[in-house]
mmCIF file of C-alpha atoms in Angstrom:
data_model
loop_
_atom_site.group_PDB
_atom_site.id
_atom_site.type_symbol
_atom_site.label_atom_id
_atom_site.label_comp_id
_atom_site.label_asym_id
_atom_site.label_seq_id
_atom_site.Cartn_x
_atom_site.Cartn_y
_atom_site.Cartn_z
ATOM 1 C CA MET L 1 -17.936 5.298 42.400
ATOM 2 C CA THR L 2 -17.174 1.574 42.037
ATOM 3 C CA SER L 3 -15.112 0.234 39.127
ATOM 4 C CA ALA L 4 -18.179 -1.654 37.858
ATOM 5 C CA ALA L 5 -20.184 1.568 37.800
ATOM 6 C CA ARG L 6 -17.381 3.390 35.996
ATOM 7 C CA ASP L 7 -17.128 0.616 33.415
ATOM 8 C CA ALA L 8 -20.883 0.589 32.857
ATOM 9 C CA ARG L 9 -20.995 4.342 32.358
ATOM 10 C CA ARG L 10 -17.989 4.302 30.051
ATOM 11 C CA ASP L 11 -19.415 1.465 27.962
ATOM 12 C CA ALA L 12 -22.921 2.946 27.793
ATOM 13 C CA GLY L 13 -21.966 6.475 26.731
ATOM 14 C CA GLY L 14 -22.503 6.924 23.011
ATOM 15 C CA LEU L 15 -23.607 3.313 22.441
ATOM 16 C CA ILE L 16 -27.385 3.622 22.689
ATOM 17 C CA THR L 17 -28.913 2.092 19.559
ATOM 18 C CA ARG L 18 -31.713 3.604 17.528
ATOM 19 C CA PRO L 19 -34.104 0.693 18.280
ATOM 20 C CA ALA L 20 -33.416 1.011 22.021
ATOM 21 C CA LEU L 21 -34.028 4.763 21.827
ATOM 22 C CA LEU L 22 -37.343 4.220 20.029
ATOM 23 C CA LEU L 23 -38.325 1.587 22.607
ATOM 24 C CA MET L 24 -37.660 4.064 25.406
ATOM 25 C CA ALA L 25 -39.686 6.702 23.552
ATOM 26 C CA THR L 26 -42.599 4.241 23.279
ATOM 27 C CA ALA L 27 -42.322 3.333 26.955
ATOM 28 C CA THR L 28 -42.369 6.965 28.069
ATOM 29 C CA GLY L 29 -45.435 7.632 25.951
ATOM 30 C CA LEU L 30 -47.341 4.666 27.370
ATOM 31 C CA SER L 31 -46.247 5.543 30.918
ATOM 32 C CA VAL L 32 -47.618 9.077 30.906
ATOM 33 C CA ALA L 33 -50.682 8.339 28.768
ATOM 34 C CA GLY L 34 -52.622 7.013 31.754
ATOM 35 C CA ASN L 35 -52.575 10.478 33.314
ATOM 36 C CA TYR L 36 -54.445 11.963 30.339
ATOM 37 C CA PHE L 37 -57.052 9.377 29.345
ATOM 38 C CA ALA L 38 -59.615 11.076 31.564
ATOM 39 C CA GLN L 39 -59.495 14.462 29.838
ATOM 40 C CA PRO L 40 -61.862 13.684 26.925
ATOM 41 C CA LEU L 41 -63.884 11.388 29.207
ATOM 42 C CA LEU L 42 -64.604 13.881 31.994
ATOM 43 C CA ASP L 43 -68.297 14.184 31.160
ATOM 44 C CA VAL L 44 -68.702 10.392 30.949
ATOM 45 C CA ILE L 45 -66.841 9.790 34.232
ATOM 46 C CA ALA L 46 -68.735 12.616 35.945
ATOM 47 C CA GLU L 47 -72.050 11.042 34.906
ATOM 48 C CA ARG L 48 -70.978 7.536 36.014
ATOM 49 C CA PHE L 49 -69.918 8.708 39.485
ATOM 50 C CA THR L 50 -72.416 11.588 39.797
ATOM 51 C CA MET L 51 -69.791 14.365 39.969
ATOM 52 C CA SER L 52 -70.073 18.110 39.352
ATOM 53 C CA SER L 53 -67.888 19.730 36.671
ATOM 54 C CA ALA L 54 -65.545 21.105 39.322
ATOM 55 C CA THR L 55 -65.130 17.680 40.951
ATOM 56 C CA ALA L 56 -64.640 16.038 37.552
ATOM 57 C CA ALA L 57 -61.728 18.399 36.847
ATOM 58 C CA LEU L 58 -60.080 17.012 39.992
ATOM 59 C CA VAL L 59 -59.816 13.639 38.226
ATOM 60 C CA VAL L 60 -57.006 15.122 36.137
ATOM 61 C CA THR L 61 -55.596 17.115 39.055
ATOM 62 C CA THR L 62 -55.282 13.927 41.167
ATOM 63 C CA SER L 63 -53.138 12.253 38.511
ATOM 64 C CA GLN L 64 -50.949 15.336 38.264
ATOM 65 C CA ILE L 65 -50.480 15.572 42.037
ATOM 66 C CA GLY L 66 -49.461 11.892 42.084
ATOM 67 C CA TYR L 67 -47.035 12.576 39.245
ATOM 68 C CA VAL L 68 -45.494 15.527 41.088
ATOM 69 C CA CYS L 69 -45.012 13.380 44.194
ATOM 70 C CA GLY L 70 -43.333 10.730 42.060
ATOM 71 C CA LEU L 71 -41.066 13.310 40.458
ATOM 72 C CA LEU L 72 -39.945 14.533 43.858
ATOM 73 C CA LEU L 73 -39.710 11.196 45.698
ATOM 74 C CA LEU L 74 -38.959 8.543 43.054
ATOM 75 C CA VAL L 75 -37.069 10.141 40.142
ATOM 76 C CA PRO L 76 -33.989 10.995 42.307
ATOM 77 C CA LEU L 77 -33.618 7.237 42.842
ATOM 78 C CA GLY L 78 -32.195 7.139 39.314
ATOM 79 C CA ASP L 79 -28.942 8.486 40.799
ATOM 80 C CA LEU L 80 -29.108 5.978 43.646
ATOM 81 C CA LEU L 81 -30.404 2.655 42.261
ATOM 82 C CA GLU L 82 -29.714 0.522 39.215
ATOM 83 C CA ARG L 83 -31.723 2.277 36.505
ATOM 84 C CA ARG L 84 -32.998 -0.658 34.468
ATOM 85 C CA ARG L 85 -34.517 -2.315 37.548
ATOM 86 C CA LEU L 86 -36.040 0.965 38.712
ATOM 87 C CA THR L 87 -37.569 1.584 35.274
ATOM 88 C CA VAL L 88 -39.066 -1.921 35.070
ATOM 89 C CA LEU L 89 -40.549 -1.743 38.583
ATOM 90 C CA LEU L 90 -42.166 1.635 37.907
ATOM 91 C CA CYS L 91 -43.700 0.395 34.649
ATOM 92 C CA ALA L 92 -45.198 -2.631 36.449
ATOM 93 C CA ALA L 93 -46.542 -0.459 39.288
ATOM 94 C CA THR L 94 -48.139 1.883 36.751
ATOM 95 C CA ALA L 95 -50.008 -1.111 35.327
ATOM 96 C CA VAL L 96 -51.377 -1.855 38.819
ATOM 97 C CA GLY L 97 -52.678 1.713 39.170
ATOM 98 C CA LEU L 98 -54.330 1.576 35.751
ATOM 99 C CA ALA L 99 -56.042 -1.704 36.655
ATOM 100 C CA CYS L 100 -57.427 -0.093 39.840
ATOM 101 C CA VAL L 101 -59.009 2.676 37.773
ATOM 102 C CA ALA L 102 -60.418 0.115 35.334
ATOM 103 C CA VAL L 103 -62.257 -1.803 38.075
ATOM 104 C CA ALA L 104 -63.166 1.197 40.288
ATOM 105 C CA PRO L 105 -66.667 0.703 41.780
ATOM 106 C CA ASN L 106 -66.662 4.088 43.526
ATOM 107 C CA THR L 107 -64.824 7.411 43.661
ATOM 108 C CA ALA L 108 -62.496 6.298 46.486
ATOM 109 C CA VAL L 109 -61.023 3.473 44.387
ATOM 110 C CA LEU L 110 -61.057 5.687 41.290
ATOM 111 C CA PHE L 111 -59.002 8.460 42.877
ATOM 112 C CA THR L 112 -56.666 5.945 44.550
ATOM 113 C CA GLY L 113 -55.951 4.304 41.202
ATOM 114 C CA LEU L 114 -55.399 7.663 39.538
ATOM 115 C CA ALA L 115 -52.970 8.702 42.283
ATOM 116 C CA VAL L 116 -50.978 5.441 42.035
ATOM 117 C CA THR L 117 -50.875 5.719 38.243
ATOM 118 C CA GLY L 118 -49.592 9.285 38.454
ATOM 119 C CA LEU L 119 -47.044 8.441 41.156
ATOM 120 C CA CYS L 120 -45.481 5.501 39.309
ATOM 121 C CA SER L 121 -45.707 6.814 35.745
ATOM 122 C CA VAL L 122 -42.610 8.898 36.516
ATOM 123 C CA GLY L 123 -40.728 5.918 35.113
ATOM 124 C CA ALA L 124 -40.874 8.071 31.974
ATOM 125 C CA GLN L 125 -38.776 10.698 33.743
ATOM 126 C CA VAL L 126 -36.253 8.068 34.843
ATOM 127 C CA MET L 127 -35.803 7.062 31.206
ATOM 128 C CA VAL L 128 -35.167 10.586 29.870
ATOM 129 C CA PRO L 129 -31.911 11.195 31.817
ATOM 130 C CA PHE L 130 -31.089 7.489 31.285
ATOM 131 C CA ALA L 131 -31.149 8.106 27.513
ATOM 132 C CA ALA L 132 -29.173 11.340 27.913
ATOM 133 C CA THR L 133 -26.456 9.527 29.860
ATOM 134 C CA MET L 134 -26.187 6.666 27.386
ATOM 135 C CA ALA L 135 -25.913 9.021 24.392
ATOM 136 C CA ALA L 136 -22.658 10.594 23.212
ATOM 137 C CA PRO L 137 -22.380 14.288 24.222
ATOM 138 C CA GLU L 138 -22.776 15.534 20.637
ATOM 139 C CA GLU L 139 -25.964 13.463 20.233
ATOM 140 C CA ARG L 140 -27.519 14.133 23.628
ATOM 141 C CA GLY L 141 -30.018 16.669 22.336
ATOM 142 C CA ARG L 142 -31.233 14.233 19.673
ATOM 143 C CA ALA L 143 -31.583 11.431 22.221
ATOM 144 C CA VAL L 144 -33.539 13.593 24.659
ATOM 145 C CA GLY L 145 -35.660 14.977 21.821
ATOM 146 C CA THR L 146 -36.522 11.483 20.562
ATOM 147 C CA VAL L 147 -37.577 10.182 23.976
ATOM 148 C CA MET L 148 -39.508 13.371 24.722
ATOM 149 C CA ALA L 149 -41.263 13.115 21.355
ATOM 150 C CA GLY L 150 -42.569 9.735 22.520
ATOM 151 C CA LEU L 151 -43.679 11.272 25.790
ATOM 152 C CA LEU L 152 -45.537 14.077 24.008
ATOM 153 C CA LEU L 153 -47.228 11.630 21.639
ATOM 154 C CA GLY L 154 -48.327 9.635 24.670
ATOM 155 C CA ILE L 155 -49.871 12.733 26.241
ATOM 156 C CA LEU L 156 -51.649 13.842 23.083
ATOM 157 C CA LEU L 157 -52.675 10.518 21.535
ATOM 158 C CA ALA L 158 -53.972 9.363 24.927
ATOM 159 C CA ARG L 159 -56.991 11.559 24.284
ATOM 160 C CA THR L 160 -57.587 10.011 20.861
ATOM 161 C CA ALA L 161 -57.200 6.463 22.200
ATOM 162 C CA ALA L 162 -59.463 7.192 25.172
ATOM 163 C CA GLY L 163 -62.221 8.608 22.991
ATOM 164 C CA GLY L 164 -62.051 5.777 20.454
ATOM 165 C CA LEU L 165 -61.935 2.928 22.955
ATOM 166 C CA ALA L 166 -64.696 4.520 25.034
ATOM 167 C CA GLU L 167 -66.975 4.342 22.009
ATOM 168 C CA LEU L 168 -66.089 0.665 21.479
ATOM 169 C CA GLY L 169 -66.212 -0.724 25.001
ATOM 170 C CA GLY L 170 -66.898 2.015 27.541
ATOM 171 C CA TRP L 171 -64.591 4.409 29.357
ATOM 172 C CA ARG L 172 -62.851 1.654 31.363
ATOM 173 C CA THR L 173 -61.549 -0.107 28.243
ATOM 174 C CA VAL L 174 -58.629 2.243 27.636
ATOM 175 C CA TYR L 175 -57.333 1.687 31.178
ATOM 176 C CA TRP L 176 -57.409 -2.108 30.729
ATOM 177 C CA VAL L 177 -55.584 -1.834 27.402
ATOM 178 C CA ASN L 178 -52.888 0.441 28.803
ATOM 179 C CA ALA L 179 -52.397 -1.756 31.873
ATOM 180 C CA THR L 180 -51.726 -4.719 29.574
ATOM 181 C CA LEU L 181 -49.319 -2.696 27.436
ATOM 182 C CA MET L 182 -47.403 -1.453 30.498
ATOM 183 C CA ILE L 183 -46.843 -4.999 31.790
ATOM 184 C CA THR L 184 -45.621 -5.990 28.326
ATOM 185 C CA MET L 185 -43.331 -2.970 28.167
ATOM 186 C CA ALA L 186 -41.835 -3.792 31.571
ATOM 187 C CA LEU L 187 -40.869 -7.259 30.326
ATOM 188 C CA VAL L 188 -39.405 -5.946 27.052
ATOM 189 C CA LEU L 189 -37.401 -3.183 28.759
ATOM 190 C CA ARG L 190 -35.921 -5.734 31.138
ATOM 191 C CA ARG L 191 -34.585 -7.704 28.179
ATOM 192 C CA VAL L 192 -33.405 -4.796 26.006
ATOM 193 C CA LEU L 193 -31.985 -2.119 28.297
ATOM 194 C CA PRO L 194 -28.464 -2.536 29.717
ATOM 195 C CA ARG L 195 -27.848 -2.746 33.434
ATOM 196 C CA PHE L 196 -26.730 0.670 34.650
ATOM 197 C CA PRO L 197 -25.292 0.806 38.188
ATOM 198 C CA ALA L 198 -25.746 3.933 40.287
ATOM 199 C CA ALA L 199 -22.957 6.494 40.547
ATOM 200 C CA GLY L 200 -22.199 5.568 44.155
ATOM 201 C CA SER L 201 -23.566 4.534 47.530
ATOM 202 C CA THR L 202 -25.261 7.809 48.480
ATOM 203 C CA ARG L 203 -28.073 7.421 50.992
ATOM 204 C CA TYR L 204 -31.635 8.359 50.123
ATOM 205 C CA LEU L 205 -31.803 11.324 52.526
ATOM 206 C CA ALA L 206 -28.428 12.538 51.302
ATOM 207 C CA VAL L 207 -29.879 12.662 47.800
ATOM 208 C CA PHE L 208 -32.452 15.202 48.970
ATOM 209 C CA ARG L 209 -29.821 17.293 50.725
ATOM 210 C CA SER L 210 -27.809 17.339 47.513
ATOM 211 C CA MET L 211 -30.910 18.488 45.624
ATOM 212 C CA GLY L 212 -31.052 21.529 47.882
ATOM 213 C CA ARG L 213 -27.436 22.216 47.032
ATOM 214 C CA LEU L 214 -28.158 21.940 43.299
ATOM 215 C CA TRP L 215 -31.118 24.300 43.584
ATOM 216 C CA HIS L 216 -29.057 26.990 45.301
ATOM 217 C CA GLN L 217 -25.899 26.476 43.246
ATOM 218 C CA TYR L 218 -27.389 26.960 39.769
ATOM 219 C CA PRO L 219 -29.490 30.112 39.153
ATOM 220 C CA VAL L 220 -30.118 28.943 35.584
ATOM 221 C CA LEU L 221 -31.890 25.882 37.018
ATOM 222 C CA ARG L 222 -34.285 28.143 38.902
ATOM 223 C CA TRP L 223 -35.012 30.243 35.806
ATOM 224 C CA ARG L 224 -35.555 27.175 33.653
ATOM 225 C CA THR L 225 -37.948 25.614 36.172
ATOM 226 C CA LEU L 226 -40.063 28.788 36.159
ATOM 227 C CA THR L 227 -40.052 28.881 32.357
ATOM 228 C CA GLY L 228 -41.062 25.231 32.156
ATOM 229 C CA ALA L 229 -43.716 25.378 34.883
ATOM 230 C CA SER L 230 -45.511 28.352 33.358
ATOM 231 C CA SER L 231 -45.442 26.847 29.844
ATOM 232 C CA PHE L 232 -46.947 23.570 31.069
ATOM 233 C CA GLY L 233 -49.523 25.551 33.033
ATOM 234 C CA ALA L 234 -50.634 27.110 29.737
ATOM 235 C CA PHE L 235 -50.703 23.659 28.101
ATOM 236 C CA THR L 236 -52.922 22.285 30.871
ATOM 237 C CA VAL L 237 -55.305 25.251 30.735
ATOM 238 C CA LEU L 238 -55.943 24.509 27.069
ATOM 239 C CA TRP L 239 -56.573 20.772 27.328
ATOM 240 C CA ILE L 240 -58.743 20.947 30.453
ATOM 241 C CA SER L 241 -60.968 23.760 29.198
ATOM 242 C CA LEU L 242 -61.104 22.240 25.706
ATOM 243 C CA THR L 243 -63.065 19.232 26.962
ATOM 244 C CA PHE L 244 -65.739 21.448 28.508
ATOM 245 C CA LEU L 245 -65.853 23.700 25.421
ATOM 246 C CA LEU L 246 -66.307 20.891 22.913
ATOM 247 C CA SER L 247 -68.768 18.839 24.964
ATOM 248 C CA GLY L 248 -71.156 21.802 25.306
ATOM 249 C CA PRO L 249 -72.822 24.174 22.828
ATOM 250 C CA PRO L 250 -72.196 25.095 20.065
ATOM 251 C CA TYR L 251 -70.068 21.968 19.430
ATOM 252 C CA GLY L 252 -71.720 19.157 21.413
ATOM 253 C CA TRP L 253 -69.009 16.628 20.502
ATOM 254 C CA SER L 254 -68.760 13.068 21.780
ATOM 255 C CA ALA L 255 -65.757 11.801 23.774
ATOM 256 C CA GLN L 256 -64.436 10.108 20.619
ATOM 257 C CA ALA L 257 -64.573 13.324 18.588
ATOM 258 C CA ILE L 258 -62.888 15.298 21.376
ATOM 259 C CA GLY L 259 -60.150 12.682 21.567
ATOM 260 C CA LEU L 260 -59.428 13.032 17.840
ATOM 261 C CA LEU L 261 -58.208 16.584 18.434
ATOM 262 C CA GLY L 262 -55.170 14.995 20.057
ATOM 263 C CA LEU L 263 -54.059 14.173 16.516
ATOM 264 C CA ALA L 264 -53.847 17.891 15.768
ATOM 265 C CA GLY L 265 -51.595 18.465 18.749
ATOM 266 C CA ALA L 266 -49.414 15.465 17.905
ATOM 267 C CA ALA L 267 -47.684 17.546 15.234
ATOM 268 C CA GLY L 268 -45.932 19.251 18.132
ATOM 269 C CA ALA L 269 -43.972 16.024 18.660
ATOM 270 C CA ALA L 270 -41.915 16.944 15.599
ATOM 271 C CA ALA L 271 -40.776 20.045 17.456
ATOM 272 C CA ALA L 272 -39.194 17.894 20.167
ATOM 273 C CA SER L 273 -36.753 16.251 17.773
ATOM 274 C CA VAL L 274 -36.003 19.490 15.906
ATOM 275 C CA ALA L 275 -35.471 21.405 19.163
ATOM 276 C CA GLY L 276 -33.065 18.718 20.363
ATOM 277 C CA ARG L 277 -31.005 18.934 17.181
ATOM 278 C CA LEU L 278 -30.891 22.733 17.336
ATOM 279 C CA ALA L 279 -29.726 22.494 20.947
ATOM 280 C CA ASP L 280 -26.872 20.228 19.805
ATOM 281 C CA ARG L 281 -25.849 23.087 17.478
ATOM 282 C CA GLY L 282 -25.668 25.632 20.296
ATOM 283 C CA LEU L 283 -28.995 27.400 19.598
ATOM 284 C CA VAL L 284 -30.705 26.417 22.823
ATOM 285 C CA HIS L 285 -31.475 29.992 23.975
ATOM 286 C CA THR L 286 -32.890 30.932 20.577
ATOM 287 C CA VAL L 287 -35.187 27.894 20.676
ATOM 288 C CA THR L 288 -36.438 28.839 24.148
ATOM 289 C CA LEU L 289 -37.275 32.421 23.211
ATOM 290 C CA ALA L 290 -38.916 31.436 19.929
ATOM 291 C CA GLY L 291 -41.043 28.864 21.737
ATOM 292 C CA ALA L 292 -42.097 31.377 24.402
ATOM 293 C CA VAL L 293 -43.155 33.946 21.774
ATOM 294 C CA LEU L 294 -45.153 31.335 19.832
ATOM 295 C CA LEU L 295 -46.794 30.126 23.036
ATOM 296 C CA LEU L 296 -48.171 33.578 23.793
ATOM 297 C CA ALA L 297 -49.208 34.080 20.159
ATOM 298 C CA SER L 298 -51.189 30.817 20.169
ATOM 299 C CA TRP L 299 -53.800 32.283 22.511
ATOM 300 C CA ALA L 300 -54.643 34.968 19.955
ATOM 301 C CA LEU L 301 -55.720 32.097 17.683
ATOM 302 C CA LEU L 302 -57.507 30.191 20.449
ATOM 303 C CA ALA L 303 -59.586 33.101 21.787
ATOM 304 C CA PRO L 304 -62.133 33.065 18.900
ATOM 305 C CA ALA L 305 -62.214 29.249 18.885
ATOM 306 C CA ALA L 306 -65.553 29.130 20.719
ATOM 307 C CA HIS L 307 -67.133 29.954 17.365
ATOM 308 C CA GLY L 308 -64.572 28.671 14.846
ATOM 309 C CA LEU L 309 -63.033 25.206 14.560
ATOM 310 C CA LEU L 310 -60.200 26.287 12.242
ATOM 311 C CA TRP L 311 -59.008 28.818 14.819
ATOM 312 C CA LEU L 312 -59.047 26.053 17.408
ATOM 313 C CA ILE L 313 -56.956 23.615 15.359
ATOM 314 C CA ALA L 314 -54.423 26.286 14.399
ATOM 315 C CA GLY L 315 -54.088 27.359 18.029
ATOM 316 C CA ILE L 316 -53.598 23.775 19.240
ATOM 317 C CA LEU L 317 -50.876 23.150 16.648
ATOM 318 C CA LEU L 318 -49.002 26.317 17.547
ATOM 319 C CA LEU L 319 -49.323 25.894 21.303
ATOM 320 C CA ASP L 320 -48.140 22.276 21.371
ATOM 321 C CA LEU L 321 -45.201 23.059 19.100
ATOM 322 C CA ALA L 322 -44.221 26.000 21.313
ATOM 323 C CA VAL L 323 -44.480 24.057 24.585
ATOM 324 C CA GLN L 324 -42.202 21.329 23.254
ATOM 325 C CA ALA L 325 -39.620 23.797 21.966
ATOM 326 C CA VAL L 326 -39.445 25.403 25.408
ATOM 327 C CA HIS L 327 -39.392 22.063 27.236
ATOM 328 C CA ILE L 328 -36.652 20.354 25.202
ATOM 329 C CA SER L 329 -34.385 23.399 25.290
ATOM 330 C CA ASN L 330 -34.896 23.618 29.058
ATOM 331 C CA GLN L 331 -33.930 19.974 29.532
ATOM 332 C CA ASN L 332 -30.790 20.323 27.438
ATOM 333 C CA VAL L 333 -29.640 23.222 29.606
ATOM 334 C CA VAL L 334 -30.531 21.490 32.890
ATOM 335 C CA TYR L 335 -28.904 18.140 32.020
ATOM 336 C CA ALA L 336 -25.638 19.867 31.107
ATOM 337 C CA LEU L 337 -25.239 21.431 34.555
ATOM 338 C CA GLU L 338 -23.949 18.351 36.395
ATOM 339 C CA PRO L 339 -23.914 15.020 34.504
ATOM 340 C CA GLU L 340 -23.578 12.833 37.634
ATOM 341 C CA ALA L 341 -26.751 14.364 39.074
ATOM 342 C CA ARG L 342 -29.040 14.228 36.037
ATOM 343 C CA SER L 343 -31.837 12.344 37.782
ATOM 344 C CA ARG L 344 -31.845 14.824 40.661
ATOM 345 C CA LEU L 345 -31.730 17.787 38.296
ATOM 346 C CA ASN L 346 -34.554 16.242 36.296
ATOM 347 C CA SER L 347 -36.529 15.722 39.499
ATOM 348 C CA LEU L 348 -36.202 19.379 40.459
ATOM 349 C CA TYR L 349 -37.061 20.607 36.984
ATOM 350 C CA MET L 350 -39.954 18.228 36.343
ATOM 351 C CA THR L 351 -41.456 18.656 39.814
ATOM 352 C CA SER L 352 -41.703 22.376 39.165
ATOM 353 C CA TYR L 353 -42.912 21.674 35.624
ATOM 354 C CA PHE L 354 -45.868 19.611 36.769
ATOM 355 C CA LEU L 355 -46.649 21.909 39.658
ATOM 356 C CA GLY L 356 -47.311 24.395 36.893
ATOM 357 C CA GLY L 357 -49.693 21.836 35.394
ATOM 358 C CA VAL L 358 -51.440 21.310 38.730
ATOM 359 C CA ALA L 359 -51.881 25.066 39.095
ATOM 360 C CA GLY L 360 -53.210 25.262 35.544
ATOM 361 C CA SER L 361 -55.791 22.502 36.013
ATOM 362 C CA ALA L 362 -56.948 23.753 39.418
ATOM 363 C CA LEU L 363 -57.326 27.362 38.233
ATOM 364 C CA THR L 364 -59.050 26.249 35.040
ATOM 365 C CA SER L 365 -61.745 24.398 36.977
ATOM 366 C CA VAL L 366 -62.479 27.591 38.943
ATOM 367 C CA VAL L 367 -62.297 29.950 35.964
ATOM 368 C CA TRP L 368 -64.435 27.738 33.740
ATOM 369 C CA ALA L 369 -67.169 27.372 36.356
ATOM 370 C CA HIS L 370 -67.498 31.150 36.680
ATOM 371 C CA ALA L 371 -66.519 32.662 33.325
ATOM 372 C CA GLY L 372 -66.100 30.070 30.538
ATOM 373 C CA TRP L 373 -63.812 29.970 27.511
ATOM 374 C CA ALA L 374 -62.863 33.655 27.229
ATOM 375 C CA TRP L 375 -61.411 33.792 30.725
ATOM 376 C CA ALA L 376 -59.780 30.384 30.304
ATOM 377 C CA CYS L 377 -57.910 31.882 27.314
ATOM 378 C CA ALA L 378 -56.953 34.876 29.433
ATOM 379 C CA LEU L 379 -55.586 32.494 32.069
ATOM 380 C CA GLY L 380 -53.574 30.608 29.440
ATOM 381 C CA ALA L 381 -52.193 33.887 28.081
ATOM 382 C CA ALA L 382 -51.166 34.897 31.620
ATOM 383 C CA PHE L 383 -49.187 31.667 32.059
ATOM 384 C CA SER L 384 -47.607 32.235 28.633
ATOM 385 C CA THR L 385 -46.604 35.787 29.534
ATOM 386 C CA VAL L 386 -44.748 34.469 32.577
ATOM 387 C CA THR L 387 -42.959 31.992 30.285
ATOM 388 C CA LEU L 388 -41.796 34.743 27.942
ATOM 389 C CA LEU L 389 -40.702 37.092 30.734
ATOM 390 C CA SER L 390 -38.784 34.297 32.465
ATOM 391 C CA ALA L 391 -37.032 33.287 29.230
ATOM 392 C CA LEU L 392 -36.082 36.906 28.536
ATOM 393 C CA ALA L 393 -34.772 37.440 32.069
ATOM 394 C CA GLU L 394 -32.684 34.262 31.979
ATOM 395 C CA ARG L 395 -31.306 35.200 28.546
ATOM 396 C CA LEU L 396 -30.281 38.678 29.710
ATOM 397 C CA LEU L 397 -28.539 37.248 32.755
ATOM 398 C CA HIS L 398 -26.839 34.624 30.544
ATOM 399 C CA ARG L 399 -25.371 37.397 28.376
ATOM 400 C CA ARG L 400 -23.847 39.151 31.378
ATOM 401 C CA PRO L 401 -20.170 38.405 32.200
#
């Protein structure tokens, strides 16, 4: 490591300001939002491009596949390149992808734009370990929780924004608005964030070899990736199938009304900050297990939701809270394994996390086409059961000498 890099790391640690942390939280939310705008708009997009329901579900899957590729190929660069520059470039590239979707005349351009947006929106996952590194050790959980709260709000409020703007100016409007905001955010981040040199001069291919070493060296990393992937799979099952449920009988809701349900799930953002603070107090395993239990319990509330809106809202609140509790506690454990490799550790964890989401969206499209809401709930409960069993297994192994 060069002396400049050592000085930058020494000076940054513990000196991240509250405004800078909130800016990073806002940037992460805007970055990932573009991957979720399509969820309440699936029927509208399917009609515009003459798609079947199964093909329309692939609109979301394409963004998630792009995101997974970005997690694997781009996030490790946070340990290799200067982080502020990398963050700014990814934000600008995300804006380009969003603009492609906004102007798409056909499905080829549409899916290309969605893939580029997903690939480059991993700037959010560069900022999470960036915030963790700049925070003092005793405040790391709070810093991660704050940034992740912004990310969750971006995921959930994206649906509300998409539905509202679609009513005002058509489904393309939200993509134009977000593209403009991402360019603005890139410029602001460049002015506000400190320069943060890489840890050393490791080559790109060497980074991937070291990721293999990390994967084999830390069994807890493998357990936490399984716990995270299955929990996000359950999350994706809910939000994909929810669009089809609410757009059909007995609800028959518009895209705007479906998007408003994102406000119900936004309460889960509070869990991110609370989970981070509890992790700082040494309760990280308790938070994980509690979240896994609540995740499974949420499907008991969601199952009768086809005929009861109150059940649906209660289930959404509980599920989103549970997913965030599991996710934040997982990240606190993973980031503590090897501080100099946080971007690589985050890449491994988040790649697995979103592979769970890809599996959830792909399976949901099949299950919904053949069996509807009841079997979608069964699928979500199956993902949640894996989450609980994985958390229990990791906890039992953690207790062993």
